[in-house]
Amino acid sequence: LKEPALADAPPTLRGTQDASPFFNMGKLHTLSRGYRSGTRNKFSKYYRTKGMPGTSRYMATFKRGDYVDIVVDSSVQSGMPFSFYHGRTGIVFNVNRNALGVEVTKCIGNRQLRKCIHVNVAHLRKSRCNESFLKRVKDNDQKKRDAKLQGLIADVKRQPEGPKDMKIVKATEDDVVVLAPLPFIENHF
């Protein structure tokens, strides 16, 4: 673009916005920070999993105190949690007709807050985080019952694995190879 007015302009206007609209325009684009910003990959669905969820997702029964994983299903917009909670595990504190109240911890600064959010059932699935703990409780109860019948006291404490057992490596003189650096030979050509 030609700017004929710039050469003839007085020195006070040269280099200012009054002389030309192309100077000092600054950053022209805005930074979008909407409610779903930065979720292009986070909320995308895998190949051959697109579309609405099946009926079995809605038939799952949840009770208060259950552990649930929040996994956002982007095909269901109602009751969708904020993107921060995607992939988090929480505890159910309330059960409604088609939503669950979930309590999730969130670190803010130097403290941990308990956030209570209501989430649609389509975005929740039962967590397997305490599966091994519940199995251990069941096994320990069985051990205690068996020990009581025998008149013993069951030790159900977990013990650390500890160091491995010692072993001696035997070898003949011929099998042993001593690794040493080669002697330096100075070649003058």
mmCIF file with all atom_site columns, C-alpha atoms in Angstrom:
data_model
loop_
_atom_site.group_PDB
_atom_site.id
_atom_site.type_symbol
_atom_site.label_atom_id
_atom_site.label_alt_id
_atom_site.label_comp_id
_atom_site.label_asym_id
_atom_site.label_entity_id
_atom_site.label_seq_id
_atom_site.pdbx_PDB_ins_code
_atom_site.Cartn_x
_atom_site.Cartn_y
_atom_site.Cartn_z
_atom_site.occupancy
_atom_site.B_iso_or_equiv
_atom_site.pdbx_formal_charge
_atom_site.auth_seq_id
_atom_site.auth_comp_id
_atom_site.auth_asym_id
_atom_site.auth_atom_id
_atom_site.pdbx_PDB_model_num
ATOM 1   C CA . LEU A 1 1   ? 0.000   0.000   0.000  1.00 0.00 ? 1   LEU A CA 1
ATOM 2   C CA . LYS A 1 2   ? 1.248   3.448   -0.864 1.00 0.00 ? 2   LYS A CA 1
ATOM 3   C CA . GLU A 1 3   ? 1.441   6.049   1.845  1.00 0.00 ? 3   GLU A CA 1
ATOM 4   C CA . PRO A 1 4   ? 1.965   9.413   0.153  1.00 0.00 ? 4   PRO A CA 1
ATOM 5   C CA . ALA A 1 5   ? 0.880   11.369  3.216  1.00 0.00 ? 5   ALA A CA 1
ATOM 6   C CA . LEU A 1 6   ? 3.805   10.050  5.302  1.00 0.00 ? 6   LEU A CA 1
ATOM 7   C CA . ALA A 1 7   ? 6.603   11.837  3.408  1.00 0.00 ? 7   ALA A CA 1
ATOM 8   C CA . ASP A 1 8   ? 4.788   15.185  3.433  1.00 0.00 ? 8   ASP A CA 1
ATOM 9   C CA . ALA A 1 9   ? 3.660   14.913  7.054  1.00 0.00 ? 9   ALA A CA 1
ATOM 10  C CA . PRO A 1 10  ? 5.156   17.264  9.617  1.00 0.00 ? 10  PRO A CA 1
ATOM 11  C CA . PRO A 1 11  ? 7.775   15.729  11.945 1.00 0.00 ? 11  PRO A CA 1
ATOM 12  C CA . THR A 1 12  ? 5.371   15.699  14.886 1.00 0.00 ? 12  THR A CA 1
ATOM 13  C CA . LEU A 1 13  ? 3.026   13.272  13.102 1.00 0.00 ? 13  LEU A CA 1
ATOM 14  C CA . ARG A 1 14  ? 5.708   11.013  11.636 1.00 0.00 ? 14  ARG A CA 1
ATOM 15  C CA . GLY A 1 15  ? 5.647   7.555   13.314 1.00 0.00 ? 15  GLY A CA 1
ATOM 16  C CA . THR A 1 16  ? 2.349   8.088   15.117 1.00 0.00 ? 16  THR A CA 1
ATOM 17  C CA . GLN A 1 17  ? -1.079  6.623   14.591 1.00 0.00 ? 17  GLN A CA 1
ATOM 18  C CA . ASP A 1 18  ? -2.369  9.903   13.201 1.00 0.00 ? 18  ASP A CA 1
ATOM 19  C CA . ALA A 1 19  ? 0.051   9.755   10.265 1.00 0.00 ? 19  ALA A CA 1
ATOM 20  C CA . SER A 1 20  ? -0.906  6.239   9.154  1.00 0.00 ? 20  SER A CA 1
ATOM 21  C CA . PRO A 1 21  ? -3.236  3.548   10.406 1.00 0.00 ? 21  PRO A CA 1
ATOM 22  C CA . PHE A 1 22  ? -0.514  0.899   9.907  1.00 0.00 ? 22  PHE A CA 1
ATOM 23  C CA . PHE A 1 23  ? 1.734   2.057   12.748 1.00 0.00 ? 23  PHE A CA 1
ATOM 24  C CA . ASN A 1 24  ? 1.471   0.841   16.354 1.00 0.00 ? 24  ASN A CA 1
ATOM 25  C CA . MET A 1 25  ? -1.496  -1.419  15.728 1.00 0.00 ? 25  MET A CA 1
ATOM 26  C CA . GLY A 1 26  ? -0.345  -3.966  18.295 1.00 0.00 ? 26  GLY A CA 1
ATOM 27  C CA . LYS A 1 27  ? -1.740  -7.487  18.658 1.00 0.00 ? 27  LYS A CA 1
ATOM 28  C CA . LEU A 1 28  ? -4.800  -7.816  16.469 1.00 0.00 ? 28  LEU A CA 1
ATOM 29  C CA . HIS A 1 29  ? -6.021  -11.306 17.439 1.00 0.00 ? 29  HIS A CA 1
ATOM 30  C CA . THR A 1 30  ? -7.700  -12.170 20.701 1.00 0.00 ? 30  THR A CA 1
ATOM 31  C CA . LEU A 1 31  ? -6.796  -15.093 22.921 1.00 0.00 ? 31  LEU A CA 1
ATOM 32  C CA . SER A 1 32  ? -9.888  -17.240 23.275 1.00 0.00 ? 32  SER A CA 1
ATOM 33  C CA . ARG A 1 33  ? -10.266 -18.692 26.740 1.00 0.00 ? 33  ARG A CA 1
ATOM 34  C CA . GLY A 1 34  ? -13.766 -20.097 26.501 1.00 0.00 ? 34  GLY A CA 1
ATOM 35  C CA . TYR A 1 35  ? -15.349 -22.799 28.620 1.00 0.00 ? 35  TYR A CA 1
ATOM 36  C CA . ARG A 1 36  ? -14.128 -25.565 26.286 1.00 0.00 ? 36  ARG A CA 1
ATOM 37  C CA . SER A 1 37  ? -10.814 -24.037 25.215 1.00 0.00 ? 37  SER A CA 1
ATOM 38  C CA . GLY A 1 38  ? -7.905  -26.442 24.828 1.00 0.00 ? 38  GLY A CA 1
ATOM 39  C CA . THR A 1 39  ? -10.077 -29.560 24.580 1.00 0.00 ? 39  THR A CA 1
ATOM 40  C CA . ARG A 1 40  ? -9.574  -30.498 20.923 1.00 0.00 ? 40  ARG A CA 1
ATOM 41  C CA . ASN A 1 41  ? -7.739  -33.711 21.812 1.00 0.00 ? 41  ASN A CA 1
ATOM 42  C CA . LYS A 1 42  ? -9.026  -34.158 25.348 1.00 0.00 ? 42  LYS A CA 1
ATOM 43  C CA . PHE A 1 43  ? -12.693 -34.401 24.375 1.00 0.00 ? 43  PHE A CA 1
ATOM 44  C CA . SER A 1 44  ? -12.176 -36.143 21.007 1.00 0.00 ? 44  SER A CA 1
ATOM 45  C CA . LYS A 1 45  ? -13.427 -39.714 20.646 1.00 0.00 ? 45  LYS A CA 1
ATOM 46  C CA . TYR A 1 46  ? -11.408 -42.595 19.260 1.00 0.00 ? 46  TYR A CA 1
ATOM 47  C CA . TYR A 1 47  ? -11.880 -44.205 15.884 1.00 0.00 ? 47  TYR A CA 1
ATOM 48  C CA . ARG A 1 48  ? -15.099 -46.284 15.707 1.00 0.00 ? 48  ARG A CA 1
ATOM 49  C CA . THR A 1 49  ? -16.296 -45.009 19.092 1.00 0.00 ? 49  THR A CA 1
ATOM 50  C CA . LYS A 1 50  ? -17.986 -41.863 17.826 1.00 0.00 ? 50  LYS A CA 1
ATOM 51  C CA . GLY A 1 51  ? -21.703 -41.295 18.316 1.00 0.00 ? 51  GLY A CA 1
ATOM 52  C CA . MET A 1 52  ? -24.019 -41.545 21.282 1.00 0.00 ? 52  MET A CA 1
ATOM 53  C CA . PRO A 1 53  ? -23.231 -43.917 24.172 1.00 0.00 ? 53  PRO A CA 1
ATOM 54  C CA . GLY A 1 54  ? -25.013 -47.268 24.477 1.00 0.00 ? 54  GLY A CA 1
ATOM 55  C CA . THR A 1 55  ? -27.866 -47.965 26.867 1.00 0.00 ? 55  THR A CA 1
ATOM 56  C CA . SER A 1 56  ? -25.657 -49.996 29.200 1.00 0.00 ? 56  SER A CA 1
ATOM 57  C CA . ARG A 1 57  ? -23.878 -46.782 30.173 1.00 0.00 ? 57  ARG A CA 1
ATOM 58  C CA . TYR A 1 58  ? -27.139 -45.439 31.577 1.00 0.00 ? 58  TYR A CA 1
ATOM 59  C CA . MET A 1 59  ? -28.127 -48.736 33.253 1.00 0.00 ? 59  MET A CA 1
ATOM 60  C CA . ALA A 1 60  ? -25.176 -48.815 35.666 1.00 0.00 ? 60  ALA A CA 1
ATOM 61  C CA . THR A 1 61  ? -26.130 -48.454 39.329 1.00 0.00 ? 61  THR A CA 1
ATOM 62  C CA . PHE A 1 62  ? -24.205 -46.046 41.528 1.00 0.00 ? 62  PHE A CA 1
ATOM 63  C CA . LYS A 1 63  ? -24.483 -45.672 45.290 1.00 0.00 ? 63  LYS A CA 1
ATOM 64  C CA . ARG A 1 64  ? -23.274 -43.056 47.711 1.00 0.00 ? 64  ARG A CA 1
ATOM 65  C CA . GLY A 1 65  ? -19.654 -43.677 48.653 1.00 0.00 ? 65  GLY A CA 1
ATOM 66  C CA . ASP A 1 66  ? -18.755 -45.349 45.348 1.00 0.00 ? 66  ASP A CA 1
ATOM 67  C CA . TYR A 1 67  ? -15.561 -44.344 43.569 1.00 0.00 ? 67  TYR A CA 1
ATOM 68  C CA . VAL A 1 68  ? -16.209 -43.076 40.025 1.00 0.00 ? 68  VAL A CA 1
ATOM 69  C CA . ASP A 1 69  ? -13.939 -41.967 37.186 1.00 0.00 ? 69  ASP A CA 1
ATOM 70  C CA . ILE A 1 70  ? -14.988 -38.821 35.322 1.00 0.00 ? 70  ILE A CA 1
ATOM 71  C CA . VAL A 1 71  ? -14.442 -39.438 31.600 1.00 0.00 ? 71  VAL A CA 1
ATOM 72  C CA . VAL A 1 72  ? -16.140 -36.814 29.446 1.00 0.00 ? 72  VAL A CA 1
ATOM 73  C CA . ASP A 1 73  ? -18.211 -38.125 26.527 1.00 0.00 ? 73  ASP A CA 1
ATOM 74  C CA . SER A 1 74  ? -18.275 -35.222 24.073 1.00 0.00 ? 74  SER A CA 1
ATOM 75  C CA . SER A 1 75  ? -21.355 -36.550 22.267 1.00 0.00 ? 75  SER A CA 1
ATOM 76  C CA . VAL A 1 76  ? -23.455 -35.747 25.381 1.00 0.00 ? 76  VAL A CA 1
ATOM 77  C CA . GLN A 1 77  ? -23.351 -32.037 26.147 1.00 0.00 ? 77  GLN A CA 1
ATOM 78  C CA . SER A 1 78  ? -25.832 -32.041 29.035 1.00 0.00 ? 78  SER A CA 1
ATOM 79  C CA . GLY A 1 79  ? -24.278 -32.358 32.457 1.00 0.00 ? 79  GLY A CA 1
ATOM 80  C CA . MET A 1 80  ? -20.755 -32.193 31.038 1.00 0.00 ? 80  MET A CA 1
ATOM 81  C CA . PRO A 1 81  ? -18.127 -31.304 33.664 1.00 0.00 ? 81  PRO A CA 1
ATOM 82  C CA . PHE A 1 82  ? -15.403 -28.710 33.129 1.00 0.00 ? 82  PHE A CA 1
ATOM 83  C CA . SER A 1 83  ? -12.327 -30.002 31.300 1.00 0.00 ? 83  SER A CA 1
ATOM 84  C CA . PHE A 1 84  ? -10.178 -29.987 34.470 1.00 0.00 ? 84  PHE A CA 1
ATOM 85  C CA . TYR A 1 85  ? -12.186 -32.873 35.926 1.00 0.00 ? 85  TYR A CA 1
ATOM 86  C CA . HIS A 1 86  ? -11.698 -35.142 32.870 1.00 0.00 ? 86  HIS A CA 1
ATOM 87  C CA . GLY A 1 87  ? -9.787  -38.241 33.999 1.00 0.00 ? 87  GLY A CA 1
ATOM 88  C CA . ARG A 1 88  ? -10.209 -37.532 37.729 1.00 0.00 ? 88  ARG A CA 1
ATOM 89  C CA . THR A 1 89  ? -11.569 -39.913 40.337 1.00 0.00 ? 89  THR A CA 1
ATOM 90  C CA . GLY A 1 90  ? -14.127 -38.842 42.917 1.00 0.00 ? 90  GLY A CA 1
ATOM 91  C CA . ILE A 1 91  ? -16.604 -40.165 45.465 1.00 0.00 ? 91  ILE A CA 1
ATOM 92  C CA . VAL A 1 92  ? -20.384 -40.116 44.923 1.00 0.00 ? 92  VAL A CA 1
ATOM 93  C CA . PHE A 1 93  ? -22.142 -37.992 47.548 1.00 0.00 ? 93  PHE A CA 1
ATOM 94  C CA . ASN A 1 94  ? -25.565 -37.587 45.900 1.00 0.00 ? 94  ASN A CA 1
ATOM 95  C CA . VAL A 1 95  ? -27.676 -39.588 43.443 1.00 0.00 ? 95  VAL A CA 1
ATOM 96  C CA . ASN A 1 96  ? -30.296 -37.860 41.259 1.00 0.00 ? 96  ASN A CA 1
ATOM 97  C CA . ARG A 1 97  ? -32.474 -39.048 38.404 1.00 0.00 ? 97  ARG A CA 1
ATOM 98  C CA . ASN A 1 98  ? -29.869 -38.700 35.672 1.00 0.00 ? 98  ASN A CA 1
ATOM 99  C CA . ALA A 1 99  ? -26.932 -37.040 37.420 1.00 0.00 ? 99  ALA A CA 1
ATOM 100 C CA . LEU A 1 100 ? -24.580 -37.866 40.273 1.00 0.00 ? 100 LEU A CA 1
ATOM 101 C CA . GLY A 1 101 ? -22.996 -35.559 42.804 1.00 0.00 ? 101 GLY A CA 1
ATOM 102 C CA . VAL A 1 102 ? -19.250 -36.257 42.802 1.00 0.00 ? 102 VAL A CA 1
ATOM 103 C CA . GLU A 1 103 ? -16.706 -34.947 45.295 1.00 0.00 ? 103 GLU A CA 1
ATOM 104 C CA . VAL A 1 104 ? -13.276 -34.371 43.738 1.00 0.00 ? 104 VAL A CA 1
ATOM 105 C CA . THR A 1 105 ? -10.116 -32.927 45.281 1.00 0.00 ? 105 THR A CA 1
ATOM 106 C CA . LYS A 1 106 ? -8.386  -30.033 43.530 1.00 0.00 ? 106 LYS A CA 1
ATOM 107 C CA . CYS A 1 107 ? -5.019  -28.516 44.414 1.00 0.00 ? 107 CYS A CA 1
ATOM 108 C CA . ILE A 1 108 ? -5.180  -24.719 44.459 1.00 0.00 ? 108 ILE A CA 1
ATOM 109 C CA . GLY A 1 109 ? -1.980  -23.040 45.556 1.00 0.00 ? 109 GLY A CA 1
ATOM 110 C CA . ASN A 1 110 ? -0.735  -24.758 48.696 1.00 0.00 ? 110 ASN A CA 1
ATOM 111 C CA . ARG A 1 111 ? -4.024  -26.335 49.723 1.00 0.00 ? 111 ARG A CA 1
ATOM 112 C CA . GLN A 1 112 ? -6.330  -29.112 48.611 1.00 0.00 ? 112 GLN A CA 1
ATOM 113 C CA . LEU A 1 113 ? -10.004 -28.226 48.178 1.00 0.00 ? 113 LEU A CA 1
ATOM 114 C CA . ARG A 1 114 ? -12.949 -30.604 47.962 1.00 0.00 ? 114 ARG A CA 1
ATOM 115 C CA . LYS A 1 115 ? -15.041 -29.660 44.948 1.00 0.00 ? 115 LYS A CA 1
ATOM 116 C CA . CYS A 1 116 ? -18.622 -30.943 44.770 1.00 0.00 ? 116 CYS A CA 1
ATOM 117 C CA . ILE A 1 117 ? -19.960 -31.120 41.210 1.00 0.00 ? 117 ILE A CA 1
ATOM 118 C CA . HIS A 1 118 ? -23.001 -32.742 39.627 1.00 0.00 ? 118 HIS A CA 1
ATOM 119 C CA . VAL A 1 119 ? -22.208 -34.765 36.520 1.00 0.00 ? 119 VAL A CA 1
ATOM 120 C CA . ASN A 1 120 ? -24.414 -36.586 34.015 1.00 0.00 ? 120 ASN A CA 1
ATOM 121 C CA . VAL A 1 121 ? -24.217 -40.393 34.234 1.00 0.00 ? 121 VAL A CA 1
ATOM 122 C CA . ALA A 1 122 ? -22.933 -40.550 30.634 1.00 0.00 ? 122 ALA A CA 1
ATOM 123 C CA . HIS A 1 123 ? -19.656 -38.962 31.787 1.00 0.00 ? 123 HIS A CA 1
ATOM 124 C CA . LEU A 1 124 ? -19.082 -41.371 34.683 1.00 0.00 ? 124 LEU A CA 1
ATOM 125 C CA . ARG A 1 125 ? -17.889 -44.939 35.014 1.00 0.00 ? 125 ARG A CA 1
ATOM 126 C CA . LYS A 1 126 ? -17.177 -47.102 38.023 1.00 0.00 ? 126 LYS A CA 1
ATOM 127 C CA . SER A 1 127 ? -13.615 -46.799 39.226 1.00 0.00 ? 127 SER A CA 1
ATOM 128 C CA . ARG A 1 128 ? -11.327 -49.765 39.808 1.00 0.00 ? 128 ARG A CA 1
ATOM 129 C CA . CYS A 1 129 ? -8.991  -47.797 42.080 1.00 0.00 ? 129 CYS A CA 1
ATOM 130 C CA . ASN A 1 130 ? -9.871  -49.678 45.286 1.00 0.00 ? 130 ASN A CA 1
ATOM 131 C CA . GLU A 1 131 ? -10.436 -53.099 43.712 1.00 0.00 ? 131 GLU A CA 1
ATOM 132 C CA . SER A 1 132 ? -7.225  -54.605 45.108 1.00 0.00 ? 132 SER A CA 1
ATOM 133 C CA . PHE A 1 133 ? -7.939  -53.112 48.541 1.00 0.00 ? 133 PHE A CA 1
ATOM 134 C CA . LEU A 1 134 ? -11.409 -54.683 48.700 1.00 0.00 ? 134 LEU A CA 1
ATOM 135 C CA . LYS A 1 135 ? -9.962  -58.038 47.582 1.00 0.00 ? 135 LYS A CA 1
ATOM 136 C CA . ARG A 1 136 ? -7.317  -57.831 50.329 1.00 0.00 ? 136 ARG A CA 1
ATOM 137 C CA . VAL A 1 137 ? -10.000 -57.071 52.936 1.00 0.00 ? 137 VAL A CA 1
ATOM 138 C CA . LYS A 1 138 ? -11.997 -60.111 51.807 1.00 0.00 ? 138 LYS A CA 1
ATOM 139 C CA . ASP A 1 139 ? -8.937  -62.375 51.893 1.00 0.00 ? 139 ASP A CA 1
ATOM 140 C CA . ASN A 1 140 ? -7.901  -61.106 55.334 1.00 0.00 ? 140 ASN A CA 1
ATOM 141 C CA . ASP A 1 141 ? -11.382 -61.753 56.735 1.00 0.00 ? 141 ASP A CA 1
ATOM 142 C CA . GLN A 1 142 ? -11.202 -65.326 55.426 1.00 0.00 ? 142 GLN A CA 1
ATOM 143 C CA . LYS A 1 143 ? -7.758  -65.784 57.004 1.00 0.00 ? 143 LYS A CA 1
ATOM 144 C CA . LYS A 1 144 ? -9.081  -64.519 60.355 1.00 0.00 ? 144 LYS A CA 1
ATOM 145 C CA . ARG A 1 145 ? -12.065 -66.904 60.219 1.00 0.00 ? 145 ARG A CA 1
ATOM 146 C CA . ASP A 1 146 ? -9.814  -69.896 59.429 1.00 0.00 ? 146 ASP A CA 1
ATOM 147 C CA . ALA A 1 147 ? -7.359  -68.971 62.195 1.00 0.00 ? 147 ALA A CA 1
ATOM 148 C CA . LYS A 1 148 ? -10.179 -68.586 64.728 1.00 0.00 ? 148 LYS A CA 1
ATOM 149 C CA . LEU A 1 149 ? -11.422 -72.118 63.991 1.00 0.00 ? 149 LEU A CA 1
ATOM 150 C CA . GLN A 1 150 ? -7.908  -73.469 64.650 1.00 0.00 ? 150 GLN A CA 1
ATOM 151 C CA . GLY A 1 151 ? -7.530  -71.332 67.790 1.00 0.00 ? 151 GLY A CA 1
ATOM 152 C CA . LEU A 1 152 ? -4.740  -69.184 66.353 1.00 0.00 ? 152 LEU A CA 1
ATOM 153 C CA . ILE A 1 153 ? -4.282  -65.472 65.728 1.00 0.00 ? 153 ILE A CA 1
ATOM 154 C CA . ALA A 1 154 ? -3.915  -64.574 62.047 1.00 0.00 ? 154 ALA A CA 1
ATOM 155 C CA . ASP A 1 155 ? -1.154  -62.199 61.019 1.00 0.00 ? 155 ASP A CA 1
ATOM 156 C CA . VAL A 1 156 ? -2.637  -60.166 58.168 1.00 0.00 ? 156 VAL A CA 1
ATOM 157 C CA . LYS A 1 157 ? -0.038  -57.392 58.057 1.00 0.00 ? 157 LYS A CA 1
ATOM 158 C CA . ARG A 1 158 ? 1.713   -56.849 54.759 1.00 0.00 ? 158 ARG A CA 1
ATOM 159 C CA . GLN A 1 159 ? 5.442   -57.461 55.011 1.00 0.00 ? 159 GLN A CA 1
ATOM 160 C CA . PRO A 1 160 ? 8.041   -55.839 52.771 1.00 0.00 ? 160 PRO A CA 1
ATOM 161 C CA . GLU A 1 161 ? 9.653   -58.170 50.272 1.00 0.00 ? 161 GLU A CA 1
ATOM 162 C CA . GLY A 1 162 ? 13.142  -57.702 51.682 1.00 0.00 ? 162 GLY A CA 1
ATOM 163 C CA . PRO A 1 163 ? 16.489  -58.507 50.061 1.00 0.00 ? 163 PRO A CA 1
ATOM 164 C CA . LYS A 1 164 ? 16.978  -61.523 47.821 1.00 0.00 ? 164 LYS A CA 1
ATOM 165 C CA . ASP A 1 165 ? 18.565  -64.721 49.153 1.00 0.00 ? 165 ASP A CA 1
ATOM 166 C CA . MET A 1 166 ? 22.328  -65.016 48.902 1.00 0.00 ? 166 MET A CA 1
ATOM 167 C CA . LYS A 1 167 ? 23.974  -67.231 46.302 1.00 0.00 ? 167 LYS A CA 1
ATOM 168 C CA . ILE A 1 168 ? 27.535  -68.170 45.456 1.00 0.00 ? 168 ILE A CA 1
ATOM 169 C CA . VAL A 1 169 ? 28.745  -68.093 41.877 1.00 0.00 ? 169 VAL A CA 1
ATOM 170 C CA . LYS A 1 170 ? 31.286  -70.852 41.187 1.00 0.00 ? 170 LYS A CA 1
ATOM 171 C CA . ALA A 1 171 ? 33.618  -70.818 38.202 1.00 0.00 ? 171 ALA A CA 1
ATOM 172 C CA . THR A 1 172 ? 36.868  -72.464 37.141 1.00 0.00 ? 172 THR A CA 1
ATOM 173 C CA . GLU A 1 173 ? 40.066  -70.540 36.451 1.00 0.00 ? 173 GLU A CA 1
ATOM 174 C CA . ASP A 1 174 ? 39.596  -70.928 32.682 1.00 0.00 ? 174 ASP A CA 1
ATOM 175 C CA . ASP A 1 175 ? 36.124  -69.383 32.716 1.00 0.00 ? 175 ASP A CA 1
ATOM 176 C CA . VAL A 1 176 ? 37.274  -66.194 34.443 1.00 0.00 ? 176 VAL A CA 1
ATOM 177 C CA . VAL A 1 177 ? 38.165  -63.412 32.003 1.00 0.00 ? 177 VAL A CA 1
ATOM 178 C CA . VAL A 1 178 ? 39.879  -60.320 33.367 1.00 0.00 ? 178 VAL A CA 1
ATOM 179 C CA . LEU A 1 179 ? 38.891  -57.214 31.452 1.00 0.00 ? 179 LEU A CA 1
ATOM 180 C CA . ALA A 1 180 ? 41.652  -54.642 31.312 1.00 0.00 ? 180 ALA A CA 1
ATOM 181 C CA . PRO A 1 181 ? 42.465  -51.792 28.932 1.00 0.00 ? 181 PRO A CA 1
ATOM 182 C CA . LEU A 1 182 ? 44.957  -52.493 26.158 1.00 0.00 ? 182 LEU A CA 1
ATOM 183 C CA . PRO A 1 183 ? 48.440  -51.060 26.712 1.00 0.00 ? 183 PRO A CA 1
ATOM 184 C CA . PHE A 1 184 ? 49.121  -47.807 24.884 1.00 0.00 ? 184 PHE A CA 1
ATOM 185 C CA . ILE A 1 185 ? 51.635  -48.214 22.042 1.00 0.00 ? 185 ILE A CA 1
ATOM 186 C CA . GLU A 1 186 ? 52.972  -45.005 20.601 1.00 0.00 ? 186 GLU A CA 1
ATOM 187 C CA . ASN A 1 187 ? 53.455  -45.181 16.838 1.00 0.00 ? 187 ASN A CA 1
ATOM 188 C CA . HIS A 1 188 ? 55.800  -42.648 15.167 1.00 0.00 ? 188 HIS A CA 1
ATOM 189 C CA . PHE A 1 189 ? 55.579  -42.841 11.420 1.00 0.00 ? 189 PHE A CA 1
#
